[in-house]
Amino acid sequence: MALLEVKDLKVNYGVIQAVKGVSFEVNEGEVIALIGANGAGKTTILHTLTGLLKAENGTIKLEGKDITKIPGHKIVSMGMAHVPEGRRVFAQLSVYENLQMGAFTRSDKKEIEDNLQMVYERFPRLEERKNQMAGTLSGGEQQMLAMGRALMSNPKIILMDEPSMGLSPIFVEEIFNIIEKISSAGTTVLLVEQNAKKALGISDRGYVLETGNIVLEGDSKMLLNDETVKAAYLGE
């Protein structure tokens, strides 16, 4: 059984149908890349999966449970975390307070503390800056904080929206290394990313989205070598 199963998902923005009957699945332990041009519907899909937008039609199942109509805060406690586009850290709170916000659905104090130590091990820079206001961090550090905050909910699957956007090449490299580490530590990842080459380089499988439809899917290595993918998304 797939960890996340999406069937015939349709989502409207007013009169515009942004997602037109998309179906895909994510198995436990996989890194799945969702690639496509701006406006293809990638972010809309993530927002619908996490309960921020309402589906017009279709079903979303997490571990076999239908979560299509469940509100976002309950979806977090069921094991799905979201790293939103543009990072969305709480600028006026410290790094430490932001991380604690990630654990708001949990009450197991000892495990929360263990999780915090795990986040600090994975992102040493966050520990160095734990008392600093999040708004004063660099873009790359804020991205790390957004990822660390998502990990604090102890998710089974983490949805990442454009994690490399606006970052310097060094930080892009670092962020993708971290995604690989998160995956190898056992968390499943659904990755929406403009940098198709990088995303397909670290994922198991990929789905190519065009104007609200999945037009291509398959093994990431296969997609990297696909002529249409190369022409449209890899700048070749």
Tab-separated table of C-alpha atoms in Angstrom, residues 16-179:
chain	number	residue	atom	x	y	z
A	16	ILE	CA	-9.890	28.460	-13.184
A	17	GLN	CA	-9.279	24.736	-12.907
A	18	ALA	CA	-5.703	24.663	-11.617
A	19	VAL	CA	-5.442	20.874	-11.203
A	20	LYS	CA	-7.353	18.748	-13.701
A	21	GLY	CA	-7.664	15.203	-12.398
A	22	VAL	CA	-4.185	14.293	-11.191
A	23	SER	CA	-3.366	10.810	-9.833
A	24	PHE	CA	-0.062	9.698	-8.309
A	25	GLU	CA	1.334	7.802	-5.368
A	26	VAL	CA	4.290	7.975	-3.025
A	27	ASN	CA	5.584	4.786	-1.428
A	28	GLU	CA	7.249	4.632	1.949
A	29	GLY	CA	10.925	5.589	1.841
A	30	GLU	CA	10.797	7.160	-1.622
A	31	VAL	CA	11.839	10.621	-2.737
A	32	ILE	CA	9.340	11.697	-5.403
A	33	ALA	CA	9.939	14.756	-7.594
A	34	LEU	CA	7.065	16.790	-8.972
A	35	ILE	CA	8.458	19.001	-11.720
A	36	GLY	CA	6.949	21.454	-14.169
A	37	ALA	CA	6.962	25.089	-15.247
A	38	ASN	CA	5.604	27.945	-13.132
A	39	GLY	CA	1.821	27.789	-13.012
A	40	ALA	CA	1.692	24.042	-13.752
A	41	GLY	CA	-0.182	23.404	-10.495
A	42	LYS	CA	2.611	21.983	-8.325
A	43	THR	CA	2.137	24.269	-5.301
A	44	THR	CA	-1.654	23.967	-5.602
A	45	ILE	CA	-1.313	20.187	-5.264
A	46	LEU	CA	0.829	20.502	-2.116
A	47	HIS	CA	-1.586	23.009	-0.574
A	48	THR	CA	-4.484	20.649	-1.248
A	49	LEU	CA	-2.634	17.654	0.217
A	50	THR	CA	-1.996	19.562	3.452
A	51	GLY	CA	-5.550	20.875	3.767
A	52	LEU	CA	-4.813	24.529	2.920
A	53	LEU	CA	-6.978	24.300	-0.206
A	54	LYS	CA	-10.144	22.313	-0.779
A	55	ALA	CA	-10.291	19.662	-3.495
A	56	GLU	CA	-13.131	20.013	-5.963
A	57	ASN	CA	-12.992	16.321	-6.666
A	58	GLY	CA	-10.871	13.218	-6.039
A	59	THR	CA	-9.373	11.551	-2.976
A	60	ILE	CA	-6.199	11.891	-0.929
A	61	LYS	CA	-5.226	8.947	1.250
A	62	LEU	CA	-2.449	8.874	3.842
A	63	GLU	CA	-1.604	5.348	5.004
A	64	GLY	CA	-4.936	4.210	3.550
A	65	LYS	CA	-6.980	6.807	5.484
A	66	ASP	CA	-9.002	9.313	3.476
A	67	ILE	CA	-7.745	12.781	4.483
A	68	THR	CA	-9.408	14.737	1.643
A	69	LYS	CA	-11.691	16.721	3.954
A	70	ILE	CA	-9.552	16.760	7.093
A	71	PRO	CA	-8.325	20.208	8.266
A	72	GLY	CA	-4.635	21.026	7.971
A	73	HIS	CA	-3.705	21.030	11.673
A	74	LYS	CA	-5.066	17.482	12.044
A	75	ILE	CA	-3.162	16.304	8.967
A	76	VAL	CA	0.103	17.370	10.685
A	77	SER	CA	-0.621	15.110	13.657
A	78	MET	CA	-1.363	12.235	11.237
A	79	GLY	CA	2.227	12.388	9.983
A	80	MET	CA	2.449	14.875	7.100
A	81	ALA	CA	4.646	17.979	7.299
A	82	HIS	CA	4.949	20.844	4.811
A	83	VAL	CA	7.953	23.054	4.064
A	84	PRO	CA	6.200	25.908	2.226
A	85	GLU	CA	7.491	27.917	-0.697
A	86	GLY	CA	9.255	31.059	0.507
A	87	ARG	CA	10.163	29.361	3.828
A	88	ARG	CA	7.574	31.214	5.947
A	89	VAL	CA	9.578	31.230	9.168
A	90	PHE	CA	8.270	33.250	12.121
A	91	ALA	CA	10.575	36.242	11.701
A	92	GLN	CA	9.973	37.744	15.169
A	93	LEU	CA	10.651	34.478	17.000
A	94	SER	CA	14.042	32.945	17.724
A	95	VAL	CA	15.350	29.892	15.865
A	96	TYR	CA	14.644	27.787	18.972
A	97	GLU	CA	11.050	29.103	19.242
A	98	ASN	CA	10.446	28.381	15.539
A	99	LEU	CA	11.590	24.797	16.044
A	100	GLN	CA	9.326	24.413	19.091
A	101	MET	CA	6.411	25.649	16.937
A	102	GLY	CA	7.046	22.656	14.684
A	103	ALA	CA	6.221	20.341	17.585
A	104	PHE	CA	2.943	22.058	18.501
A	105	THR	CA	0.848	18.916	17.852
A	106	ARG	CA	2.991	16.810	20.199
A	107	SER	CA	3.006	16.415	23.967
A	108	ASP	CA	5.845	13.886	24.472
A	109	LYS	CA	8.398	16.238	26.052
A	110	LYS	CA	11.308	13.780	26.148
A	111	GLU	CA	10.879	12.816	22.479
A	112	ILE	CA	10.502	16.468	21.453
A	113	GLU	CA	13.834	17.182	23.152
A	114	ASP	CA	15.416	14.195	21.353
A	115	ASN	CA	14.010	15.496	18.069
A	116	LEU	CA	15.447	18.940	18.744
A	117	GLN	CA	18.906	17.420	19.294
A	118	MET	CA	18.534	15.447	16.043
A	119	VAL	CA	17.631	18.673	14.178
A	120	TYR	CA	20.657	20.446	15.699
A	121	GLU	CA	22.914	17.553	14.637
A	122	ARG	CA	21.583	17.730	11.103
A	123	PHE	CA	21.714	21.553	10.988
A	124	PRO	CA	24.624	22.631	13.237
A	125	ARG	CA	24.121	26.229	12.086
A	126	LEU	CA	20.667	26.300	13.694
A	127	GLU	CA	22.153	25.338	17.046
A	128	GLU	CA	24.792	28.073	16.719
A	129	ARG	CA	22.016	30.594	16.021
A	130	LYS	CA	19.298	29.178	18.283
A	131	ASN	CA	18.765	32.462	20.156
A	132	GLN	CA	18.870	34.623	17.027
A	133	MET	CA	15.666	36.061	15.525
A	134	ALA	CA	14.672	33.968	12.501
A	135	GLY	CA	14.127	37.085	10.390
A	136	THR	CA	17.842	37.929	10.627
A	137	LEU	CA	19.036	34.625	9.130
A	138	SER	CA	20.230	34.319	5.525
A	139	GLY	CA	17.898	32.749	2.945
A	140	GLY	CA	19.716	29.423	3.113
A	141	GLU	CA	19.606	29.372	6.918
A	142	GLN	CA	15.883	30.191	6.871
A	143	GLN	CA	15.368	27.256	4.490
A	144	MET	CA	17.213	24.990	6.930
A	145	LEU	CA	15.031	26.334	9.732
A	146	ALA	CA	11.845	25.643	7.746
A	147	MET	CA	13.051	22.080	7.141
A	148	GLY	CA	14.071	21.619	10.769
A	149	ARG	CA	10.709	22.968	11.933
A	150	ALA	CA	8.882	20.443	9.708
A	151	LEU	CA	11.013	17.607	11.103
A	152	MET	CA	9.996	18.602	14.645
A	153	SER	CA	6.503	17.187	14.009
A	154	ASN	CA	8.193	13.781	13.501
A	155	PRO	CA	6.543	13.270	10.088
A	156	LYS	CA	6.217	10.091	8.063
A	157	ILE	CA	6.204	12.192	4.892
A	158	ILE	CA	7.530	15.687	4.320
A	159	LEU	CA	6.304	17.886	1.440
A	160	MET	CA	8.862	20.425	0.237
A	161	ASP	CA	7.899	23.318	-2.001
A	162	GLU	CA	10.769	24.859	-4.003
A	163	PRO	CA	13.442	24.404	-1.282
A	164	SER	CA	16.245	25.749	-3.500
A	165	MET	CA	14.444	28.870	-4.713
A	166	GLY	CA	16.482	32.048	-4.414
A	167	LEU	CA	19.483	30.365	-2.796
A	168	SER	CA	23.135	30.690	-3.732
A	169	PRO	CA	24.651	27.638	-5.531
A	170	ILE	CA	26.521	26.597	-2.353
A	171	PHE	CA	23.315	26.575	-0.321
A	172	VAL	CA	21.427	24.760	-3.107
A	173	GLU	CA	24.033	21.984	-2.916
A	174	GLU	CA	23.729	21.861	0.863
A	175	ILE	CA	19.902	21.776	0.838
A	176	PHE	CA	19.837	18.851	-1.610
A	177	ASN	CA	22.401	16.970	0.500
A	178	ILE	CA	20.147	17.499	3.524
A	179	ILE	CA	17.094	16.198	1.630
